[in-house]
Amino acid sequence: IMGVLNVTPDSFSDGGLFFEEKKANSQIKLMLNDGARIIDIGGESTRPGSETITEKEEWFRINIIVTEFKKKFPKAILSLDTRKSKVMINGIKNGVDIINDVSGLKFDNKSFDIIKLKNVPFILHHMQGTPATMQKNPKYDDALLDIYDFFEEKINFCLKKKYKKDLIIV
């Protein structure tokens, strides 16, 4: 079970509720006590219509929670929800176990190199456009086949670059 902690003012499910460190840590404890084994922390909303923030702002929002996570919750798996390579690097330096990139490695062309270099598992998502545009007239010839083709192409790209297949989570 993965618990999701959005440290944002505008996420669609809990935006603004866990913006303070104390509230964020209380929510992490609650999710772990309720059976979560993975905690996914994100500092940028990717809800439909949301705007991109700078990597500096994103890291500022999650910095303390991520850097203290393994000290406070050593048995939990820490997933970092980000599309930005610099945020990934900072997270990995601080014990992040999984990268959760909602852009499908399309937002930042350095992202794949980071996860490959650090041998970090990642969650691969499908999305047309960006969070700001993904709901504005999405087009598919055949939604199921188009999404399947997307994942096949991304996974084959990773395998050709010698990234381990068992580190890819779809």
Tab-separated table of N, CA and C in Angstrom:
chain	number	residue	atom	x	y	z
A	1	ILE	N	0.847	-1.176	0.000
A	1	ILE	CA	0.000	0.000	0.000
A	1	ILE	C	0.891	1.236	0.000
A	2	MET	N	0.546	2.189	-0.874
A	2	MET	CA	1.282	3.452	-0.941
A	2	MET	C	0.395	4.568	-0.416
A	3	GLY	N	0.922	5.321	0.527
A	3	GLY	CA	0.247	6.518	1.012
A	3	GLY	C	0.802	7.720	0.271
A	4	VAL	N	-0.062	8.638	-0.096
A	4	VAL	CA	0.345	9.809	-0.867
A	4	VAL	C	0.265	11.047	0.013
A	5	LEU	N	1.369	11.794	0.057
A	5	LEU	CA	1.428	13.030	0.819
A	5	LEU	C	1.763	14.171	-0.136
A	6	ASN	N	0.779	15.021	-0.377
A	6	ASN	CA	0.971	16.180	-1.244
A	6	ASN	C	1.299	17.388	-0.382
A	7	VAL	N	2.517	17.882	-0.530
A	7	VAL	CA	2.950	19.057	0.221
A	7	VAL	C	2.834	20.248	-0.728
A	8	THR	N	1.596	20.541	-1.067
A	8	THR	CA	1.280	21.581	-2.048
A	8	THR	C	0.060	22.358	-1.559
A	9	PRO	N	-0.108	23.559	-2.050
A	9	PRO	CA	-1.316	24.293	-1.686
A	9	PRO	C	-2.512	23.958	-2.576
A	10	ASP	N	-2.288	23.197	-3.673
A	10	ASP	CA	-3.339	23.072	-4.685
A	10	ASP	C	-3.534	21.689	-5.288
A	11	SER	N	-3.106	20.629	-4.612
A	11	SER	CA	-3.363	19.291	-5.146
A	11	SER	C	-4.849	18.987	-5.063
A	12	PHE	N	-5.334	18.145	-5.981
A	12	PHE	CA	-6.769	17.906	-6.068
A	12	PHE	C	-7.351	17.156	-4.891
A	13	SER	N	-6.556	16.339	-4.198
A	13	SER	CA	-7.143	15.546	-3.120
A	13	SER	C	-6.937	16.156	-1.741
A	14	ASP	N	-5.793	16.746	-1.496
A	14	ASP	CA	-5.511	17.232	-0.137
A	14	ASP	C	-4.663	18.502	-0.142
A	15	GLY	N	-4.750	19.283	-1.180
A	15	GLY	CA	-3.934	20.485	-1.298
A	15	GLY	C	-4.050	21.409	-0.101
A	16	GLY	N	-2.915	21.739	0.484
A	16	GLY	CA	-2.857	22.669	1.596
A	16	GLY	C	-2.999	22.055	2.971
A	17	LEU	N	-3.454	20.811	3.052
A	17	LEU	CA	-3.689	20.207	4.364
A	17	LEU	C	-2.403	19.835	5.102
A	18	PHE	N	-1.345	19.517	4.361
A	18	PHE	CA	-0.127	19.010	4.988
A	18	PHE	C	1.097	19.854	4.631
A	19	PHE	N	0.872	21.129	4.444
A	19	PHE	CA	1.919	22.052	4.038
A	19	PHE	C	2.930	22.293	5.161
A	20	GLU	N	2.505	22.163	6.395
A	20	GLU	CA	3.391	22.360	7.543
A	20	GLU	C	4.045	21.036	7.911
A	21	GLU	N	5.317	21.094	8.329
A	21	GLU	CA	6.087	19.886	8.644
A	21	GLU	C	5.396	19.015	9.695
A	22	LYS	N	4.905	19.607	10.749
A	22	LYS	CA	4.264	18.844	11.826
A	22	LYS	C	3.045	18.084	11.303
A	23	LYS	N	2.212	18.758	10.499
A	23	LYS	CA	1.022	18.116	9.939
A	23	LYS	C	1.412	17.024	8.944
A	24	ALA	N	2.466	17.278	8.168
A	24	ALA	CA	2.936	16.274	7.202
A	24	ALA	C	3.410	15.021	7.933
A	25	ASN	N	4.196	15.196	8.976
A	25	ASN	CA	4.692	14.038	9.723
A	25	ASN	C	3.578	13.283	10.425
A	26	SER	N	2.572	13.992	10.916
A	26	SER	CA	1.417	13.327	11.528
A	26	SER	C	0.673	12.491	10.489
A	27	GLN	N	0.536	13.020	9.288
A	27	GLN	CA	-0.141	12.282	8.214
A	27	GLN	C	0.670	11.054	7.806
A	28	ILE	N	1.995	11.186	7.747
A	28	ILE	CA	2.847	10.035	7.427
A	28	ILE	C	2.646	8.947	8.474
A	29	LYS	N	2.682	9.305	9.750
A	29	LYS	CA	2.476	8.331	10.833
A	29	LYS	C	1.123	7.650	10.699
A	30	LEU	N	0.083	8.442	10.415
A	30	LEU	CA	-1.268	7.890	10.253
A	30	LEU	C	-1.307	6.888	9.103
A	31	MET	N	-0.712	7.245	7.953
A	31	MET	CA	-0.719	6.335	6.801
A	31	MET	C	0.047	5.053	7.104
A	32	LEU	N	1.185	5.165	7.782
A	32	LEU	CA	1.970	3.975	8.138
A	32	LEU	C	1.196	3.101	9.128
A	33	ASN	N	0.574	3.723	10.104
A	33	ASN	CA	-0.230	2.962	11.075
A	33	ASN	C	-1.425	2.286	10.420
A	34	ASP	N	-1.920	2.867	9.337
A	34	ASP	CA	-3.049	2.289	8.608
A	34	ASP	C	-2.628	1.241	7.579
A	35	GLY	N	-1.346	0.935	7.495
A	35	GLY	CA	-0.883	-0.153	6.639
A	35	GLY	C	-0.030	0.226	5.447
A	36	ALA	N	0.187	1.505	5.217
A	36	ALA	CA	1.060	1.896	4.094
A	36	ALA	C	2.488	1.460	4.382
A	37	ARG	N	3.169	0.983	3.359
A	37	ARG	CA	4.580	0.620	3.471
A	37	ARG	C	5.446	1.548	2.628
A	38	ILE	N	4.806	2.240	1.708
A	38	ILE	CA	5.472	3.215	0.851
A	38	ILE	C	4.779	4.549	1.064
A	39	ILE	N	5.572	5.595	1.245
A	39	ILE	CA	5.021	6.947	1.333
A	39	ILE	C	5.558	7.728	0.144
A	40	ASP	N	4.641	8.261	-0.644
A	40	ASP	CA	4.976	9.035	-1.843
A	40	ASP	C	4.791	10.514	-1.518
A	41	ILE	N	5.884	11.268	-1.560
A	41	ILE	CA	5.844	12.680	-1.203
A	41	ILE	C	6.053	13.530	-2.452
A	42	GLY	N	5.172	14.490	-2.646
A	42	GLY	CA	5.284	15.386	-3.787
A	42	GLY	C	5.129	16.836	-3.374
A	43	GLY	N	5.896	17.710	-4.026
A	43	GLY	CA	5.856	19.128	-3.713
A	43	GLY	C	5.307	19.990	-4.833
A	44	GLU	N	4.871	19.352	-5.924
A	44	GLU	CA	4.277	20.089	-7.036
A	44	GLU	C	2.971	19.413	-7.416
A	45	SER	N	1.909	20.188	-7.452
A	45	SER	CA	0.633	19.633	-7.870
A	45	SER	C	0.685	19.275	-9.345
A	46	THR	N	0.155	18.100	-9.671
A	46	THR	CA	0.049	17.689	-11.075
A	46	THR	C	-1.411	17.405	-11.418
A	47	ARG	N	-2.312	18.034	-10.677
A	47	ARG	CA	-3.737	17.908	-10.976
A	47	ARG	C	-4.008	18.557	-12.331
A	48	PRO	N	-5.051	18.133	-13.003
A	48	PRO	CA	-5.391	18.770	-14.280
A	48	PRO	C	-5.520	20.286	-14.120
A	49	GLY	N	-4.849	21.016	-14.991
A	49	GLY	CA	-4.899	22.472	-14.975
A	49	GLY	C	-3.856	23.136	-14.098
A	50	SER	N	-3.064	22.347	-13.366
A	50	SER	CA	-2.063	22.952	-12.482
A	50	SER	C	-0.896	23.524	-13.283
A	51	GLU	N	-0.239	24.490	-12.692
A	51	GLU	CA	0.897	25.142	-13.330
A	51	GLU	C	2.211	24.583	-12.787
A	52	THR	N	3.229	24.581	-13.616
A	52	THR	CA	4.564	24.137	-13.222
A	52	THR	C	5.179	25.153	-12.262
A	53	ILE	N	5.873	24.640	-11.234
A	53	ILE	CA	6.638	25.512	-10.343
A	53	ILE	C	8.118	25.232	-10.557
A	54	THR	N	8.976	26.089	-10.061
A	54	THR	CA	10.417	25.894	-10.230
A	54	THR	C	10.887	24.733	-9.365
A	55	GLU	N	12.000	24.152	-9.766
A	55	GLU	CA	12.570	23.070	-8.960
A	55	GLU	C	12.973	23.590	-7.581
A	56	LYS	N	13.400	24.845	-7.516
A	56	LYS	CA	13.772	25.435	-6.230
A	56	LYS	C	12.569	25.496	-5.294
A	57	GLU	N	11.416	25.946	-5.799
A	57	GLU	CA	10.187	26.011	-4.999
A	57	GLU	C	9.720	24.611	-4.602
A	58	GLU	N	9.794	23.685	-5.540
A	58	GLU	CA	9.368	22.307	-5.246
A	58	GLU	C	10.219	21.702	-4.136
A	59	TRP	N	11.540	21.840	-4.238
A	59	TRP	CA	12.428	21.276	-3.219
A	59	TRP	C	12.224	21.982	-1.877
A	60	PHE	N	12.000	23.290	-1.897
A	60	PHE	CA	11.763	24.041	-0.674
A	60	PHE	C	10.553	23.472	0.082
A	61	ARG	N	9.516	23.123	-0.637
A	61	ARG	CA	8.295	22.604	-0.016
A	61	ARG	C	8.518	21.267	0.689
A	62	ILE	N	9.359	20.415	0.137
A	62	ILE	CA	9.497	19.044	0.656
A	62	ILE	C	10.823	18.783	1.362
A	63	ASN	N	11.746	19.705	1.293
A	63	ASN	CA	13.106	19.517	1.782
A	63	ASN	C	13.175	18.890	3.172
A	64	ILE	N	12.595	19.535	4.161
A	64	ILE	CA	12.716	19.057	5.540
A	64	ILE	C	12.057	17.694	5.707
A	65	ILE	N	10.902	17.512	5.114
A	65	ILE	CA	10.187	16.237	5.256
A	65	ILE	C	11.002	15.100	4.644
A	66	VAL	N	11.554	15.324	3.447
A	66	VAL	CA	12.348	14.286	2.774
A	66	VAL	C	13.656	14.035	3.508
A	67	THR	N	14.358	15.096	3.892
A	67	THR	CA	15.682	14.904	4.515
A	67	THR	C	15.590	14.258	5.890
A	68	GLU	N	14.461	14.399	6.565
A	68	GLU	CA	14.289	13.801	7.887
A	68	GLU	C	13.546	12.456	7.849
A	69	PHE	N	13.005	12.098	6.698
A	69	PHE	CA	12.116	10.940	6.583
A	69	PHE	C	12.741	9.651	7.120
A	70	LYS	N	13.928	9.292	6.640
A	70	LYS	CA	14.533	8.003	7.021
A	70	LYS	C	14.918	7.972	8.497
A	71	LYS	N	15.198	9.135	9.090
A	71	LYS	CA	15.494	9.177	10.527
A	71	LYS	C	14.227	8.886	11.332
A	72	LYS	N	13.099	9.431	10.870
A	72	LYS	CA	11.838	9.291	11.595
A	72	LYS	C	11.094	8.004	11.268
A	73	PHE	N	11.248	7.538	10.028
A	73	PHE	CA	10.482	6.367	9.561
A	73	PHE	C	11.430	5.397	8.838
A	74	PRO	N	12.403	4.816	9.542
A	74	PRO	CA	13.456	4.038	8.881
A	74	PRO	C	12.982	2.785	8.138
A	75	LYS	N	11.849	2.237	8.505
A	75	LYS	CA	11.376	1.014	7.854
A	75	LYS	C	10.495	1.288	6.636
A	76	ALA	N	10.063	2.519	6.466
A	76	ALA	CA	9.174	2.861	5.357
A	76	ALA	C	9.967	3.095	4.074
A	77	ILE	N	9.336	2.801	2.963
A	77	ILE	CA	9.916	3.065	1.642
A	77	ILE	C	9.484	4.466	1.240
A	78	LEU	N	10.458	5.265	0.809
A	78	LEU	CA	10.191	6.656	0.443
A	78	LEU	C	10.182	6.806	-1.073
A	79	SER	N	9.043	7.235	-1.578
A	79	SER	CA	8.864	7.520	-3.004
A	79	SER	C	8.787	9.032	-3.174
A	80	LEU	N	9.453	9.538	-4.198
A	80	LEU	CA	9.451	10.978	-4.476
A	80	LEU	C	8.725	11.243	-5.779
A	81	ASP	N	7.640	12.000	-5.683
A	81	ASP	CA	6.823	12.360	-6.839
A	81	ASP	C	7.377	13.658	-7.423
A	82	THR	N	8.148	13.548	-8.493
A	82	THR	CA	8.721	14.727	-9.141
A	82	THR	C	8.992	14.437	-10.603
A	83	ARG	N	9.007	15.515	-11.399
A	83	ARG	CA	9.336	15.428	-12.819
A	83	ARG	C	10.701	16.052	-13.091
A	84	LYS	N	11.368	16.536	-12.054
A	84	LYS	CA	12.566	17.360	-12.222
A	84	LYS	C	13.820	16.660	-11.710
A	85	SER	N	14.844	16.609	-12.575
A	85	SER	CA	16.072	15.878	-12.248
A	85	SER	C	16.789	16.431	-11.016
A	86	LYS	N	16.815	17.733	-10.827
A	86	LYS	CA	17.513	18.289	-9.654
A	86	LYS	C	16.797	17.916	-8.365
A	87	VAL	N	15.477	17.857	-8.404
A	87	VAL	CA	14.724	17.424	-7.226
A	87	VAL	C	14.989	15.934	-6.991
A	88	MET	N	15.074	15.164	-8.069
A	88	MET	CA	15.407	13.742	-7.953
A	88	MET	C	16.760	13.556	-7.284
A	89	ILE	N	17.759	14.303	-7.747
A	89	ILE	CA	19.110	14.199	-7.180
A	89	ILE	C	19.085	14.507	-5.689
A	90	ASN	N	18.444	15.615	-5.314
A	90	ASN	CA	18.356	15.974	-3.895
A	90	ASN	C	17.662	14.885	-3.093
A	91	GLY	N	16.598	14.329	-3.640
A	91	GLY	CA	15.878	13.276	-2.942
A	91	GLY	C	16.707	12.013	-2.781
A	92	ILE	N	17.351	11.595	-3.852
A	92	ILE	CA	18.171	10.377	-3.799
A	92	ILE	C	19.305	10.538	-2.788
A	93	LYS	N	19.907	11.719	-2.741
A	93	LYS	CA	20.962	11.996	-1.754
A	93	LYS	C	20.445	11.848	-0.326
A	94	ASN	N	19.144	11.980	-0.161
A	94	ASN	CA	18.534	11.939	1.166
A	94	ASN	C	17.699	10.687	1.404
A	95	GLY	N	17.994	9.616	0.686
A	95	GLY	CA	17.398	8.321	0.987
A	95	GLY	C	16.162	7.930	0.222
A	96	VAL	N	15.779	8.674	-0.806
A	96	VAL	CA	14.619	8.294	-1.601
A	96	VAL	C	14.855	6.919	-2.232
A	97	ASP	N	13.849	6.051	-2.131
A	97	ASP	CA	13.946	4.684	-2.640
A	97	ASP	C	13.374	4.534	-4.047
A	98	ILE	N	12.371	5.342	-4.398
A	98	ILE	CA	11.661	5.227	-5.677
A	98	ILE	C	11.406	6.638	-6.217
A	99	ILE	N	11.553	6.796	-7.532
A	99	ILE	CA	11.156	8.044	-8.184
A	99	ILE	C	9.824	7.806	-8.884
A	100	ASN	N	8.893	8.720	-8.679
A	100	ASN	CA	7.550	8.639	-9.251
A	100	ASN	C	7.399	9.822	-10.212
A	101	ASP	N	7.625	9.585	-11.502
A	101	ASP	CA	7.623	10.658	-12.500
A	101	ASP	C	6.346	10.609	-13.330
A	102	VAL	N	5.401	11.487	-13.018
A	102	VAL	CA	4.115	11.472	-13.714
A	102	VAL	C	4.217	11.871	-15.181
A	103	SER	N	5.347	12.438	-15.578
A	103	SER	CA	5.493	12.875	-16.977
A	103	SER	C	5.917	11.743	-17.905
A	104	GLY	N	6.189	10.573	-17.363
A	104	GLY	CA	6.668	9.480	-18.206
A	104	GLY	C	8.062	9.763	-18.752
A	105	LEU	N	8.876	10.447	-17.956
A	105	LEU	CA	10.256	10.824	-18.311
A	105	LEU	C	10.312	11.807	-19.484
A	106	LYS	N	9.216	12.550	-19.707
A	106	LYS	CA	9.190	13.492	-20.825
A	106	LYS	C	9.482	14.929	-20.405
A	107	PHE	N	9.310	15.268	-19.146
A	107	PHE	CA	9.419	16.659	-18.721
A	107	PHE	C	10.864	17.157	-18.702
A	108	ASP	N	11.765	16.357	-18.142
A	108	ASP	CA	13.163	16.761	-17.957
A	108	ASP	C	14.036	15.696	-18.600
A	109	ASN	N	14.777	16.080	-19.643
A	109	ASN	CA	15.564	15.082	-20.374
A	109	ASN	C	16.736	14.520	-19.581
A	110	LYS	N	17.010	15.029	-18.390
A	110	LYS	CA	18.079	14.487	-17.539
A	110	LYS	C	17.559	13.436	-16.557
A	111	SER	N	16.246	13.331	-16.433
A	111	SER	CA	15.652	12.443	-15.426
A	111	SER	C	16.082	10.993	-15.592
A	112	PHE	N	16.002	10.474	-16.816
A	112	PHE	CA	16.355	9.074	-17.005
A	112	PHE	C	17.816	8.821	-16.633
A	113	ASP	N	18.702	9.733	-17.020
A	113	ASP	CA	20.126	9.566	-16.692
A	113	ASP	C	20.342	9.491	-15.184
A	114	ILE	N	19.585	10.252	-14.430
A	114	ILE	CA	19.712	10.253	-12.962
A	114	ILE	C	19.271	8.912	-12.390
A	115	ILE	N	18.092	8.440	-12.773
A	115	ILE	CA	17.620	7.180	-12.191
A	115	ILE	C	18.488	6.008	-12.623
A	116	LYS	N	19.021	6.075	-13.844
A	116	LYS	CA	19.902	4.999	-14.315
A	116	LYS	C	21.232	5.027	-13.569
A	117	LEU	N	21.833	6.205	-13.454
A	117	LEU	CA	23.108	6.343	-12.764
A	117	LEU	C	23.018	5.886	-11.314
A	118	LYS	N	21.922	6.237	-10.667
A	118	LYS	CA	21.748	5.905	-9.247
A	118	LYS	C	21.069	4.556	-9.032
A	119	ASN	N	20.660	3.895	-10.136
A	119	ASN	CA	20.037	2.575	-10.058
A	119	ASN	C	18.789	2.581	-9.170
A	120	VAL	N	17.968	3.605	-9.360
A	120	VAL	CA	16.770	3.796	-8.550
A	120	VAL	C	15.548	3.324	-9.327
A	121	PRO	N	14.672	2.542	-8.688
A	121	PRO	CA	13.422	2.180	-9.343
A	121	PRO	C	12.592	3.421	-9.622
A	122	PHE	N	11.771	3.359	-10.675
A	122	PHE	CA	10.895	4.482	-10.947
A	122	PHE	C	9.537	4.014	-11.425
A	123	ILE	N	8.549	4.869	-11.131
A	123	ILE	CA	7.179	4.620	-11.552
A	123	ILE	C	6.963	5.396	-12.836
A	124	LEU	N	6.589	4.673	-13.880
A	124	LEU	CA	6.381	5.250	-15.201
A	124	LEU	C	4.890	5.473	-15.420
A	125	HIS	N	4.542	6.692	-15.745
A	125	HIS	CA	3.147	7.084	-15.980
A	125	HIS	C	2.941	7.447	-17.441
A	126	HIS	N	1.688	7.457	-17.833
A	126	HIS	CA	1.305	7.962	-19.153
A	126	HIS	C	0.490	9.233	-18.961
A	127	MET	N	0.773	10.231	-19.766
A	127	MET	CA	0.002	11.470	-19.751
A	127	MET	C	0.211	12.145	-21.107
A	128	GLN	N	-0.840	12.686	-21.661
A	128	GLN	CA	-0.695	13.508	-22.862
A	128	GLN	C	-0.500	14.945	-22.413
A	129	GLY	N	0.522	15.597	-22.920
A	129	GLY	CA	0.790	16.982	-22.565
A	129	GLY	C	1.384	17.116	-21.185
A	130	THR	N	0.997	18.167	-20.496
A	130	THR	CA	1.463	18.462	-19.140
A	130	THR	C	0.253	18.529	-18.228
A	131	PRO	N	0.461	18.589	-16.916
A	131	PRO	CA	-0.710	18.748	-16.048
A	131	PRO	C	-1.576	19.944	-16.442
A	132	ALA	N	-0.954	21.014	-16.893
A	132	ALA	CA	-1.724	22.206	-17.282
A	132	ALA	C	-2.602	21.954	-18.510
A	133	THR	N	-2.177	21.023	-19.382
A	133	THR	CA	-2.894	20.829	-20.653
A	133	THR	C	-3.498	19.447	-20.855
A	134	MET	N	-3.255	18.514	-19.960
A	134	MET	CA	-3.617	17.109	-20.217
A	134	MET	C	-5.104	16.848	-20.414
A	135	GLN	N	-5.950	17.730	-19.933
A	135	GLN	CA	-7.388	17.539	-20.103
A	135	GLN	C	-7.969	18.387	-21.227
A	136	LYS	N	-7.114	19.094	-21.938
A	136	LYS	CA	-7.568	19.950	-23.041
A	136	LYS	C	-7.494	19.180	-24.349
A	137	ASN	N	-8.576	18.543	-24.688
A	137	ASN	CA	-8.718	17.838	-25.951
A	137	ASN	C	-7.709	16.700	-26.170
A	138	PRO	N	-7.608	15.769	-25.218
A	138	PRO	CA	-6.714	14.623	-25.462
A	138	PRO	C	-7.235	13.800	-26.640
A	139	LYS	N	-6.332	13.287	-27.448
A	139	LYS	CA	-6.708	12.527	-28.656
A	139	LYS	C	-6.041	11.159	-28.653
A	140	TYR	N	-6.845	10.148	-28.923
A	140	TYR	CA	-6.365	8.786	-29.071
A	140	TYR	C	-7.043	8.171	-30.285
A	141	ASP	N	-6.305	7.386	-31.056
A	141	ASP	CA	-6.937	6.583	-32.101
A	141	ASP	C	-7.661	5.422	-31.441
A	142	ASP	N	-6.974	4.782	-30.511
A	142	ASP	CA	-7.522	3.694	-29.703
A	142	ASP	C	-6.843	3.825	-28.345
A	143	ALA	N	-7.553	4.316	-27.366
A	143	ALA	CA	-6.946	4.670	-26.078
A	143	ALA	C	-6.112	3.526	-25.499
A	144	LEU	N	-6.661	2.335	-25.445
A	144	LEU	CA	-5.948	1.208	-24.860
A	144	LEU	C	-4.663	0.891	-25.626
A	145	LEU	N	-4.773	0.799	-26.936
A	145	LEU	CA	-3.586	0.488	-27.735
A	145	LEU	C	-2.566	1.623	-27.722
A	146	ASP	N	-3.024	2.852	-27.764
A	146	ASP	CA	-2.100	3.993	-27.738
A	146	ASP	C	-1.325	4.041	-26.419
A	147	ILE	N	-2.011	3.792	-25.327
A	147	ILE	CA	-1.336	3.789	-24.020
A	147	ILE	C	-0.393	2.598	-23.921
A	148	TYR	N	-0.832	1.440	-24.379
A	148	TYR	CA	0.046	0.271	-24.408
A	148	TYR	C	1.304	0.569	-25.224
A	149	ASP	N	1.131	1.150	-26.395
A	149	ASP	CA	2.278	1.490	-27.253
A	149	ASP	C	3.224	2.467	-26.559
A	150	PHE	N	2.657	3.438	-25.843
A	150	PHE	CA	3.475	4.393	-25.099
A	150	PHE	C	4.365	3.658	-24.098
A	151	PHE	N	3.761	2.773	-23.284
A	151	PHE	CA	4.535	2.046	-22.281
A	151	PHE	C	5.566	1.125	-22.932
A	152	GLU	N	5.184	0.462	-24.001
A	152	GLU	CA	6.123	-0.412	-24.700
A	152	GLU	C	7.331	0.390	-25.199
A	153	GLU	N	7.076	1.548	-25.784
A	153	GLU	CA	8.160	2.394	-26.303
A	153	GLU	C	9.081	2.868	-25.172
A	154	LYS	N	8.513	3.331	-24.072
A	154	LYS	CA	9.310	3.821	-22.942
A	154	LYS	C	10.114	2.698	-22.295
A	155	ILE	N	9.489	1.547	-22.108
A	155	ILE	CA	10.197	0.416	-21.504
A	155	ILE	C	11.325	-0.046	-22.417
A	156	ASN	N	11.074	-0.135	-23.721
A	156	ASN	CA	12.133	-0.526	-24.660
A	156	ASN	C	13.278	0.481	-24.669
A	157	PHE	N	12.956	1.764	-24.583
A	157	PHE	CA	13.985	2.800	-24.476
A	157	PHE	C	14.877	2.538	-23.262
A	158	CYS	N	14.246	2.271	-22.115
A	158	CYS	CA	14.997	2.015	-20.880
A	158	CYS	C	15.874	0.773	-21.016
A	159	LEU	N	15.323	-0.271	-21.600
A	159	LEU	CA	16.082	-1.518	-21.752
A	159	LEU	C	17.263	-1.341	-22.706
A	160	LYS	N	17.075	-0.594	-23.787
A	160	LYS	CA	18.175	-0.331	-24.719
A	160	LYS	C	19.293	0.458	-24.055
A	161	LYS	N	18.938	1.249	-23.051
A	161	LYS	CA	19.927	2.042	-22.308
A	161	LYS	C	20.491	1.263	-21.124
A	162	LYS	N	20.201	-0.057	-21.089
A	162	LYS	CA	20.716	-0.969	-20.060
A	162	LYS	C	20.165	-0.695	-18.662
A	163	TYR	N	18.949	-0.181	-18.595
A	163	TYR	CA	18.269	-0.004	-17.319
A	163	TYR	C	17.547	-1.307	-17.005
A	164	LYS	N	17.617	-1.755	-15.763
A	164	LYS	CA	17.042	-3.038	-15.384
A	164	LYS	C	15.513	-3.018	-15.437
A	165	LYS	N	14.954	-3.993	-16.143
A	165	LYS	CA	13.504	-4.082	-16.321
A	165	LYS	C	12.764	-4.187	-14.977
A	166	ASP	N	13.365	-4.899	-14.013
A	166	ASP	CA	12.678	-5.082	-12.740
A	166	ASP	C	12.676	-3.831	-11.855
A	167	LEU	N	13.276	-2.736	-12.333
A	167	LEU	CA	13.236	-1.461	-11.620
A	167	LEU	C	12.144	-0.535	-12.146
A	168	ILE	N	11.432	-0.980	-13.194
A	168	ILE	CA	10.377	-0.159	-13.799
A	168	ILE	C	9.022	-0.592	-13.242
A	169	ILE	N	8.299	0.380	-12.700
A	169	ILE	CA	6.961	0.143	-12.170
A	169	ILE	C	5.986	0.914	-13.053
A	170	VAL	N	4.996	0.217	-13.597
A	170	VAL	CA	4.017	0.870	-14.466
A	170	VAL	C	2.732	1.071	-13.686
